[in-house]
Amino acid sequence: MSSKAASIQAVGDKAASVKDRQAAIVRAAAARRGNIYLRLTATISMAAILHIYIGMRWVWVWAAAYAIAQLFELWLFQALKEAPERALAGWRRWALAIMPAVTSIIFGALALPLFASSQRFAPTLGGMLLAGALLNVIVVNVSLRSATLAAAAPHIVYLLIVPFIGRAANPDAPLANALWFGVLLLIFSVAVAARTLEAALKAEEAAKAEAERRRHEAEEAVAAKSAFVAMISHELRTPISAILAGAARLHSEVPEASSKVHAQLIADAGAMMRTLLNDLLDFSRLEAGRMAVERAPYNLRQALADTLRLWRPEAQKKGLKLRVEGAVGLPRWVSGDSLRLRQVLNNLLSNAIKFTEQGGVTVALAAHRQGEGWTLEIAVTDTGRGIEPEVMPRMFTPFDQLNAEVMRRHGGSGLGLVISRELARLMGGDLSAASEGLGHGATMRFTLRLDEAQAPAAADDVASIVGARVLVVDDHVVNRRAIELVLQTFGVTPVLAESGEQALEILASAVFDAVLMDVYMPGLGGRETTRVLRAEPGLNRGVPVIAVTASSTPKDWEACRAAGMNAHVAKPIDPAQLHAALVEVLPVIPARTVAA
């Protein structure tokens, strides 16, 4: 190491040492400040006792002197709290350093006349005063050794004077010489207590530092895991989107029934992969505290009816009856997160039908008025295998499939119920399970909080996306092709761009009705491309931009909206969600024009 580098290192070490010293002074001052009122109360009490029982009227002079010293120290502490740099400079610094010794000198001085007093038990009281004062010094000033020594030194001196006073007051008493042994034993005991307390505090600080280090490592590990999950999800969503889009297009175009069956098999497998991926992503977001629920008006009865309608064919395929009770008593328009409500209900219905071989599934609905909103209760009861009492506590354990038979027969990630319960709690409710044991079925009870909402005004016009020109911007050819297949089924004319730079060139030469913009691309990303588009005058400066991303968290969407994007859809592309997003951002076309 060069001399210059060594000099810089030495200066840095000195600055760090000064900073640590100042921090120790502040901590010690804070400890003494918190103890001032206790010391003042003890001083006044002792003065009153000595005045009343021994007649020591002059003790009030001692109490006044000690109170003045304490109040001056309190003023120094207040200045240190308000302006540490100023208080630790000049005469204030020296005052802070000597005040522990000054207060100890004044307080311990009372012990000397007590030892010299002929009053019975007065010397005992003097010894108790010095012993208590020493212990208080050790406890209060232990964080700063210099303050401990300064405050303890006067009391130690007083203790060493005590044998002389005792010998002078009782020259013929044989036990007077024994005071030396008692004094030295007390000083030694206090010193050991001080070292022990200091070691304990250092061990506590080390433990706190270790705990903080481990917490930091754990946070870094969670962040690394989240980044890894996000990266893997982004890579997996690309082929899943292609599988789903290709299977849907194949199913609609091939005439042979056998080919349609094969296409449907591919679509079902892709949908299963998408469900597993979504479960992993939702669990990762919940674990990181990044999951949020929306509050928007929706038709509760319609949302529940649509969800139940999707599962009727599945129940009929297994010969099960799907019953619904209490739907007529539900409010119609409410405010909440319909997507998350359907997600939880879909999971409960999926499990109920999956684990039921005969009988049926009953969905009991009830809404209870609470203030200006509602508490919705959904009980999904099946006649399936039931749940063993010993595995009931593990129902909401991540990745737990309860037993090997369940995993072998039904598969799954073991995350559905965990995610559903956390979503229920985010929506102001909860999710619980109940079963009387094997062979008696099970009941999943789902509650959530809903606000009251008004039905939206009916629109005279309807939106149509047929014939719209949409620019698809994605760096991955599979994604571009998959979105193109989906858009073609809507009657939309897609134009493809493989980068943000190419997209800006295309947008500068032709008018588009909307842009589907991948968020994460090499070079110019989706958000940056949108900012450039909005900032420069051109044919498509105000064109609606829909973010297409695998990371559809509220934080990511806020960043997209801040960049000028109008809506977002998640990968792998769900045709229904993509259609809804296009309808939302495209201009409304009068119904007569659409009919023509």
XYZ file of C-alpha atoms in Angstrom:
596
model
C 0.000 0.000 0.000
C 1.387 3.458 -0.917
C 2.032 6.142 1.704
C -0.784 8.261 0.245
C -3.246 5.391 0.431
C -2.087 4.598 3.967
C -2.574 8.240 4.936
C -6.087 8.272 3.477
C -6.879 5.020 5.296
C -5.595 6.459 8.579
C -7.720 9.587 8.154
C -10.754 7.430 7.422
C -10.138 5.250 10.475
C -9.734 8.322 12.668
C -12.991 9.809 11.374
C -14.790 6.530 12.015
C -13.332 6.380 15.530
C -14.467 9.933 16.274
C -17.929 9.148 14.962
C -18.171 6.022 17.124
C -17.009 8.024 20.141
C -19.652 10.666 19.540
C -22.321 8.001 19.170
C -21.239 6.449 22.491
C -21.444 9.868 24.202
C -24.944 10.403 22.832
C -26.066 6.956 24.056
C -24.604 7.520 27.510
C -26.199 10.970 27.733
C -29.571 9.519 26.726
C -29.270 6.868 29.465
C -28.385 9.473 32.121
C -31.168 11.775 30.912
C -33.757 9.034 31.334
C -32.518 8.455 34.904
C -32.509 12.099 36.072
C -36.092 12.247 37.355
C -35.585 9.041 39.353
C -32.441 10.477 40.963
C -34.188 13.741 41.797
C -37.110 11.893 43.364
C -34.735 9.742 45.439
C -32.797 12.831 46.571
C -35.907 14.679 47.764
C -37.179 11.566 49.527
C -33.866 11.037 51.337
C -33.740 14.710 52.400
C -37.252 14.507 53.801
C -36.480 11.284 55.723
C -33.262 12.645 57.225
C -34.976 15.895 58.191
C -37.910 14.193 59.843
C -36.185 11.287 61.613
C -32.688 12.641 62.346
C -33.300 16.395 62.308
C -30.689 17.161 59.628
C -32.122 20.449 58.362
C -28.997 21.325 56.399
C -29.672 18.273 54.187
C -31.919 20.514 52.057
C -28.856 22.514 51.045
C -27.302 19.260 49.838
C -30.522 18.366 47.979
C -30.693 21.819 46.343
C -27.058 21.621 45.180
C -27.635 18.164 43.711
C -30.871 19.285 42.004
C -29.106 22.297 40.432
C -26.361 20.030 39.075
C -28.940 17.605 37.682
C -30.956 20.369 35.998
C -27.773 21.816 34.446
C -26.931 18.343 33.112
C -30.466 18.044 31.797
C -29.982 21.320 29.906
C -26.762 19.959 28.402
C -28.584 16.783 27.336
C -31.317 18.803 25.644
C -28.727 20.789 23.699
C -27.012 17.538 22.732
C -30.293 16.124 21.480
C -31.136 19.185 19.371
C -27.654 19.873 17.924
C -25.161 17.032 18.597
C -22.310 18.574 16.578
C -22.501 21.879 18.429
C -22.959 20.291 21.854
C -19.894 18.096 21.396
C -17.628 21.081 20.736
C -16.110 23.718 23.020
C -16.949 24.064 26.693
C -20.129 21.962 26.390
C -18.046 18.918 25.560
C -15.956 19.393 28.711
C -19.078 20.036 30.759
C -20.602 16.776 29.540
C -17.379 14.962 30.459
C -17.081 16.286 34.045
C -20.775 16.436 35.054
C -20.964 12.701 35.982
C -18.111 13.274 38.448
C -19.658 16.517 39.780
C -23.051 14.944 40.464
C -21.378 11.938 42.129
C -19.269 14.212 44.339
C -22.369 16.085 45.515
C -24.536 13.002 45.979
C -21.914 10.848 47.737
C -20.865 13.673 50.091
C -23.943 12.932 52.221
C -22.444 9.569 53.219
C -19.594 11.130 55.217
C -21.714 12.920 57.876
C -23.909 9.828 58.081
C -20.886 7.669 58.919
C -19.724 10.230 61.484
C -23.184 10.523 63.054
C -23.880 9.022 66.472
C -27.459 8.282 65.439
C -28.222 4.583 65.352
C -28.263 3.061 61.842
C -26.998 6.334 60.279
C -23.691 4.707 59.200
C -25.691 1.818 57.729
C -27.737 4.307 55.746
C -24.528 5.959 54.523
C -23.175 2.620 53.327
C -26.430 1.821 51.549
C -26.327 5.265 49.894
C -22.834 4.725 48.456
C -23.530 1.131 47.410
C -26.761 2.110 45.654
C -25.090 5.104 44.012
C -22.288 2.896 42.665
C -24.711 0.355 41.222
C -26.724 3.142 39.607
C -23.541 4.541 38.045
C -22.609 1.153 36.606
C -26.046 0.508 35.131
C -26.605 3.989 33.677
C -23.115 4.737 32.304
C -22.037 1.280 31.179
C -22.168 2.240 27.471
C -19.321 4.754 27.922
C -16.323 3.688 30.032
C -15.028 7.230 30.601
C -18.389 8.320 32.017
C -18.462 5.215 34.240
C -15.013 5.959 35.679
C -15.795 9.659 36.154
C -19.049 8.949 37.978
C -17.724 6.031 40.041
C -14.434 7.599 41.191
C -15.961 9.978 43.826
C -17.980 7.165 45.389
C -14.896 4.936 45.573
C -12.940 7.741 47.256
C -15.759 8.193 49.772
C -15.729 4.449 50.476
C -11.984 4.529 51.115
C -12.465 7.439 53.554
C -15.180 5.561 55.479
C -12.801 3.319 57.529
C -10.928 6.388 58.778
C -14.181 8.020 59.852
C -15.328 4.817 61.489
C -12.016 4.420 63.331
C -12.116 8.045 64.517
C -15.706 7.788 65.693
C -15.190 4.424 67.450
C -11.488 4.114 68.428
C -12.067 1.203 70.765
C -14.347 -0.854 68.499
C -12.523 -3.983 67.185
C -14.789 -4.159 64.116
C -13.703 -0.714 62.930
C -10.696 -2.232 61.152
C -13.025 -4.702 59.465
C -14.536 -1.806 57.517
C -11.520 -1.983 55.202
C -12.449 -5.516 54.230
C -16.078 -4.548 53.633
C -15.131 -1.512 51.542
C -12.674 -3.445 49.387
C -15.169 -6.289 48.953
C -17.856 -3.824 47.868
C -15.525 -2.112 45.379
C -14.405 -5.472 43.994
C -18.026 -6.680 43.674
C -19.071 -3.526 41.862
C -16.092 -3.810 39.491
C -16.998 -7.422 38.686
C -20.632 -6.405 38.144
C -19.500 -3.620 35.808
C -17.335 -5.996 33.741
C -20.113 -8.571 33.609
C -22.692 -6.007 32.524
C -20.319 -4.575 29.919
C -19.660 -8.069 28.531
C -23.386 -8.797 28.454
C -24.083 -5.573 26.567
C -21.311 -6.314 24.079
C -22.717 -9.798 23.571
C -26.164 -8.291 23.027
C -24.783 -5.809 20.483
C -22.950 -8.624 18.719
C -26.132 -10.693 18.669
C -28.082 -7.750 17.259
C -25.425 -7.191 14.614
C -25.495 -10.873 13.699
C -29.295 -10.852 13.557
C -29.204 -7.747 11.358
C -26.623 -9.399 9.094
C -28.756 -12.525 8.792
C -31.854 -10.429 8.124
C -30.000 -8.576 5.399
C -28.821 -11.870 3.904
C -32.357 -13.246 4.052
C -33.723 -10.147 2.312
C -31.048 -10.468 -0.361
C -31.905 -14.150 -0.780
C -35.610 -13.330 -1.141
C -34.801 -10.587 -3.642
C -32.561 -12.968 -5.603
C -35.256 -15.627 -5.549
C -37.877 -13.137 -6.712
C -35.600 -11.990 -9.525
C -34.980 -15.607 -10.492
C -38.700 -16.422 -10.449
C -39.441 -13.322 -12.524
C -36.755 -14.259 -15.055
C -37.890 -17.878 -15.308
C -41.547 -16.841 -15.542
C -40.737 -14.452 -18.365
C -38.926 -17.217 -20.242
C -41.684 -19.783 -19.594
C -44.532 -17.481 -20.583
C -43.135 -17.150 -24.094
C -43.501 -20.830 -25.084
C -46.764 -21.172 -23.121
C -48.255 -18.251 -25.055
C -47.232 -19.891 -28.303
C -48.683 -23.267 -27.239
C -52.032 -21.760 -26.274
C -52.315 -19.510 -29.317
C -51.241 -22.244 -31.723
C -53.592 -24.814 -30.193
C -56.540 -22.412 -30.358
C -55.832 -21.574 -33.995
C -55.379 -25.244 -34.875
C -58.610 -26.188 -33.134
C -60.572 -23.582 -35.067
C -59.103 -24.397 -38.494
C -58.753 -28.183 -38.727
C -61.928 -29.992 -39.877
C -61.107 -33.478 -38.596
C -62.548 -34.407 -35.220
C -59.421 -36.336 -34.243
C -57.233 -33.311 -34.988
C -59.508 -31.123 -32.888
C -59.086 -33.584 -30.002
C -55.315 -33.355 -30.320
C -55.449 -29.564 -30.495
C -57.649 -29.504 -27.397
C -55.165 -31.774 -25.595
C -52.360 -29.327 -26.375
C -54.515 -26.415 -25.186
C -55.402 -28.210 -21.941
C -51.742 -28.978 -21.262
C -50.764 -25.373 -21.953
C -53.546 -24.123 -19.662
C -52.291 -26.441 -16.912
C -48.765 -25.096 -17.326
C -50.103 -21.545 -17.179
C -52.009 -22.306 -13.954
C -48.925 -23.774 -12.281
C -46.821 -20.809 -13.356
C -49.413 -18.327 -12.114
C -49.532 -20.122 -8.739
C -45.765 -19.866 -8.373
C -45.780 -16.174 -9.279
C -48.694 -15.356 -6.968
C -47.032 -17.189 -4.091
C -43.763 -15.351 -4.721
C -45.566 -11.983 -4.697
C -47.487 -12.842 -1.534
C -44.296 -13.984 0.177
C -42.581 -10.712 -0.750
C -45.603 -8.623 0.298
C -46.089 -7.294 -3.245
C -49.582 -8.642 -3.884
C -52.446 -6.134 -3.917
C -56.170 -6.250 -4.626
C -58.176 -3.753 -6.629
C -61.366 -1.904 -5.712
C -63.600 -1.508 -8.739
C -67.365 -1.824 -9.325
C -68.601 -5.114 -10.764
C -71.765 -7.216 -10.955
C -71.369 -9.750 -8.139
C -74.182 -12.041 -9.278
C -72.879 -12.069 -12.843
C -69.303 -12.778 -11.716
C -70.397 -15.719 -9.568
C -72.737 -17.057 -12.263
C -70.014 -16.916 -14.910
C -67.564 -18.746 -12.634
C -70.057 -21.460 -11.719
C -71.083 -21.882 -15.354
C -67.498 -22.760 -16.273
C -67.464 -25.676 -13.814
C -70.837 -27.232 -14.633
C -69.489 -29.211 -17.634
C -66.601 -30.496 -15.491
C -69.007 -31.607 -12.768
C -71.356 -33.246 -15.286
C -68.425 -35.083 -16.865
C -67.829 -36.807 -13.492
C -71.565 -37.377 -12.903
C -71.707 -34.828 -10.073
C -74.416 -32.312 -9.250
C -73.363 -28.695 -8.801
C -75.929 -26.902 -6.627
C -76.087 -23.210 -5.793
C -77.977 -21.840 -2.785
C -78.677 -18.295 -1.673
C -77.842 -16.472 -4.904
C -81.086 -14.474 -4.876
C -80.145 -12.790 -1.600
C -76.915 -11.319 -2.906
C -76.413 -7.642 -3.778
C -75.948 -7.018 -7.474
C -73.382 -4.235 -7.799
C -70.441 -4.145 -5.399
C -66.902 -2.751 -5.329
C -63.961 -5.107 -4.978
C -61.572 -7.298 -6.956
C -63.677 -9.574 -9.153
C -60.601 -11.234 -10.662
C -59.274 -12.350 -7.272
C -62.753 -13.402 -6.150
C -63.037 -15.654 -9.194
C -59.512 -16.971 -8.647
C -60.330 -18.124 -5.110
C -63.714 -19.557 -6.086
C -62.196 -21.337 -9.093
C -59.630 -22.971 -6.835
C -62.256 -24.095 -4.315
C -64.515 -25.526 -7.035
C -61.571 -27.215 -8.729
C -60.550 -28.946 -5.496
C -64.123 -29.899 -4.604
C -64.800 -31.517 -7.992
C -61.332 -33.087 -8.156
C -61.692 -34.846 -4.792
C -65.342 -35.906 -5.231
C -66.099 -39.178 -7.034
C -69.851 -39.339 -6.427
C -72.577 -37.135 -5.030
C -72.123 -33.453 -5.684
C -70.829 -30.057 -4.725
C -72.952 -27.380 -3.063
C -72.090 -23.697 -3.146
C -73.924 -21.777 -0.399
C -73.907 -17.992 -0.836
C -74.817 -15.404 1.792
C -74.258 -11.672 2.156
C -74.467 -9.835 5.489
C -74.808 -6.087 5.662
C -72.005 -4.364 7.620
C -72.071 -0.580 7.713
C -71.964 0.743 4.158
C -70.733 -2.533 2.715
C -71.240 -6.279 2.754
C -69.532 -9.370 4.074
C -69.857 -12.104 1.462
C -69.695 -15.709 2.659
C -69.187 -18.588 0.220
C -69.263 -22.153 1.555
C -68.201 -24.864 -0.910
C -69.249 -28.286 0.424
C -68.478 -31.575 -1.315
C -69.293 -35.234 -0.698
C -65.770 -36.374 -1.429
C -63.091 -38.194 0.533
C -62.942 -35.677 3.374
C -59.894 -34.565 5.337
C -58.152 -36.521 8.078
C -57.970 -34.643 11.421
C -54.194 -35.128 11.630
C -53.582 -33.381 8.291
C -56.038 -30.530 8.867
C -53.301 -28.251 10.359
C -51.289 -28.694 7.131
C -54.106 -27.619 4.819
C -52.553 -24.198 4.240
C -48.885 -25.240 4.182
C -47.095 -24.259 0.938
C -46.179 -27.105 -1.444
C -47.839 -29.677 0.860
C -50.051 -32.194 -0.953
C -51.106 -33.895 2.307
C -50.108 -37.377 1.099
C -48.380 -39.136 -1.784
C -51.659 -40.511 -3.158
C -53.067 -37.016 -3.687
C -49.943 -35.930 -5.562
C -49.883 -39.081 -7.673
C -53.550 -38.928 -8.662
C -54.209 -35.210 -8.930
C -50.862 -33.421 -9.258
C -50.755 -29.675 -8.673
C -48.303 -27.361 -6.933
C -49.785 -27.455 -3.434
C -50.096 -23.661 -3.481
C -53.738 -23.132 -4.384
C -55.196 -23.035 -0.879
C -52.265 -21.018 0.498
C -52.706 -18.371 -2.187
C -56.492 -18.414 -1.809
C -56.339 -17.803 1.942
C -53.857 -14.941 1.574
C -56.007 -13.367 -1.153
C -59.078 -13.729 1.070
C -57.267 -11.909 3.860
C -56.146 -9.169 1.479
C -59.831 -8.736 0.586
C -60.761 -8.312 4.249
C -61.924 -11.879 4.879
C -60.502 -15.346 5.441
C -60.547 -18.942 4.240
C -61.028 -21.947 6.528
C -61.513 -25.675 6.123
C -63.741 -28.103 8.025
C -64.329 -31.846 7.750
C -65.657 -34.598 9.974
C -63.032 -36.994 8.669
C -62.556 -39.471 5.843
C -65.703 -40.325 3.942
C -67.657 -37.296 5.178
C -66.667 -34.663 2.624
C -65.283 -31.224 3.386
C -66.411 -27.613 3.552
C -64.292 -24.635 2.548
C -65.633 -21.373 3.950
C -64.539 -18.216 2.119
C -65.397 -14.723 3.383
C -64.504 -11.309 2.008
C -65.418 -7.680 2.450
C -67.234 -5.821 -0.335
C -68.220 -2.172 -0.634
C -71.506 -1.059 -2.052
C -71.450 0.316 -5.597
C -73.844 1.769 -8.131
C -74.547 0.193 -11.503
C -72.684 1.993 -14.292
C -74.698 4.011 -16.768
C -75.729 2.022 -19.850
C -73.802 2.948 -22.982
C -75.590 3.505 -26.281
C -72.475 2.675 -28.287
C -70.478 -0.535 -28.382
C -66.819 -0.953 -29.137
C -65.597 -3.000 -32.046
C -62.017 -3.970 -32.771
C -62.706 -5.622 -36.127
C -60.461 -4.092 -38.779
C -58.267 -2.263 -36.263
C -54.563 -1.908 -37.038
C -52.415 -2.957 -34.086
C -48.631 -2.811 -33.856
C -47.138 -5.759 -31.920
C -43.721 -4.959 -30.420
C -41.770 -7.877 -28.934
C -38.156 -8.983 -29.174
C -39.098 -12.684 -29.203
C -40.348 -14.116 -32.489
C -42.465 -16.758 -30.733
C -44.282 -14.090 -28.756
C -44.910 -11.976 -31.844
C -46.283 -14.942 -33.726
C -48.476 -16.050 -30.796
C -50.014 -12.574 -30.376
C -50.489 -12.332 -34.142
C -52.520 -15.565 -34.129
C -54.726 -14.280 -31.314
C -55.299 -10.892 -32.975
C -56.230 -12.479 -36.296
C -59.089 -14.356 -34.611
C -60.454 -10.938 -33.515
C -60.416 -9.628 -37.077
C -57.518 -7.310 -36.205
C -54.725 -6.516 -38.645
C -51.404 -6.993 -36.801
C -48.079 -5.446 -37.799
C -44.966 -6.872 -36.119
C -41.849 -5.101 -34.772
C -38.940 -6.826 -33.061
C -37.526 -3.874 -31.108
C -38.395 -0.491 -29.677
C -36.254 1.242 -32.287
C -38.048 -0.520 -35.164
C -41.417 0.232 -33.565
C -40.664 3.969 -33.508
C -39.702 3.855 -37.186
C -42.966 2.101 -38.106
C -45.051 4.430 -35.930
C -43.493 7.428 -37.659
C -44.712 6.262 -41.089
C -48.228 4.820 -40.557
C -51.247 5.369 -38.343
C -52.238 2.622 -35.876
C -55.252 2.137 -33.638
C -53.268 0.569 -30.750
C -49.822 -0.741 -29.813
C -49.100 -3.943 -27.892
C -45.750 -3.178 -26.262
C -43.494 -5.726 -24.563
C -42.057 -4.076 -21.444
C -38.690 -5.787 -21.148
C -36.669 -5.757 -24.376
C -32.947 -5.408 -25.058
C -31.898 -1.949 -26.151
C -34.901 0.347 -25.966
C -37.411 -1.195 -23.533
C -41.152 -0.834 -23.716
C -41.415 1.989 -21.196
C -38.574 3.943 -22.782
C -40.100 3.451 -26.237
C -43.453 4.767 -24.980
C -41.800 7.820 -23.397
C -40.080 8.642 -26.688
C -43.357 8.138 -28.575
C -45.249 10.472 -26.228
C -42.521 13.116 -26.192
C -42.122 13.607 -29.950
C -44.822 14.934 -32.299
C -45.935 12.372 -34.855
C -48.777 10.381 -36.372
C -49.192 8.138 -33.292
C -48.257 10.381 -30.399
C -51.611 9.733 -28.703
C -52.110 6.119 -29.824
C -53.223 3.768 -26.977
C -50.310 1.619 -25.758
C -51.005 -1.659 -23.947
C -48.149 -3.056 -21.859
C -47.523 -6.772 -22.373
C -45.410 -8.211 -19.559
C -44.858 -11.336 -17.508
C -44.483 -9.213 -14.368
C -47.940 -7.770 -13.794
C -47.532 -6.485 -10.235
C -49.120 -3.180 -9.133
C -45.652 -1.611 -8.858
C -44.784 -2.613 -12.432
C -48.108 -1.334 -13.712
C -47.624 2.005 -11.947
C -44.259 2.315 -13.707
C -45.941 1.520 -17.049
C -48.676 4.064 -16.451
C -46.088 6.689 -15.487
C -44.364 6.016 -18.819
C -47.595 6.807 -20.699
C -49.099 3.345 -21.212
C -52.878 3.033 -21.131
C -53.517 -0.582 -20.090
C -51.727 -3.862 -19.511
C -52.126 -7.592 -20.104
C -50.076 -10.399 -18.614
C -48.189 -13.156 -20.354
C -49.059 -15.819 -21.336
C -51.694 -13.969 -23.302
C -55.277 -14.780 -22.347
C -57.370 -14.018 -25.466
C -60.301 -12.797 -23.365
C -58.104 -10.382 -21.390
C -56.405 -9.135 -24.534
C -59.776 -8.551 -26.214
C -61.059 -6.697 -23.135
C -57.934 -4.505 -23.045
C -58.296 -3.614 -26.745
C -61.983 -2.825 -26.303
C -61.106 -0.619 -23.350
C -58.545 1.544 -25.149
C -59.903 1.633 -28.719
C -62.351 4.404 -29.646
C -66.026 3.542 -29.308
C -67.719 2.892 -32.639
C -71.482 3.474 -32.913
C -73.491 0.264 -32.973
C -75.025 1.036 -36.408
C -71.549 1.296 -37.918
C -70.570 -2.063 -36.473
C -73.733 -3.679 -37.809
C -73.058 -2.358 -41.281
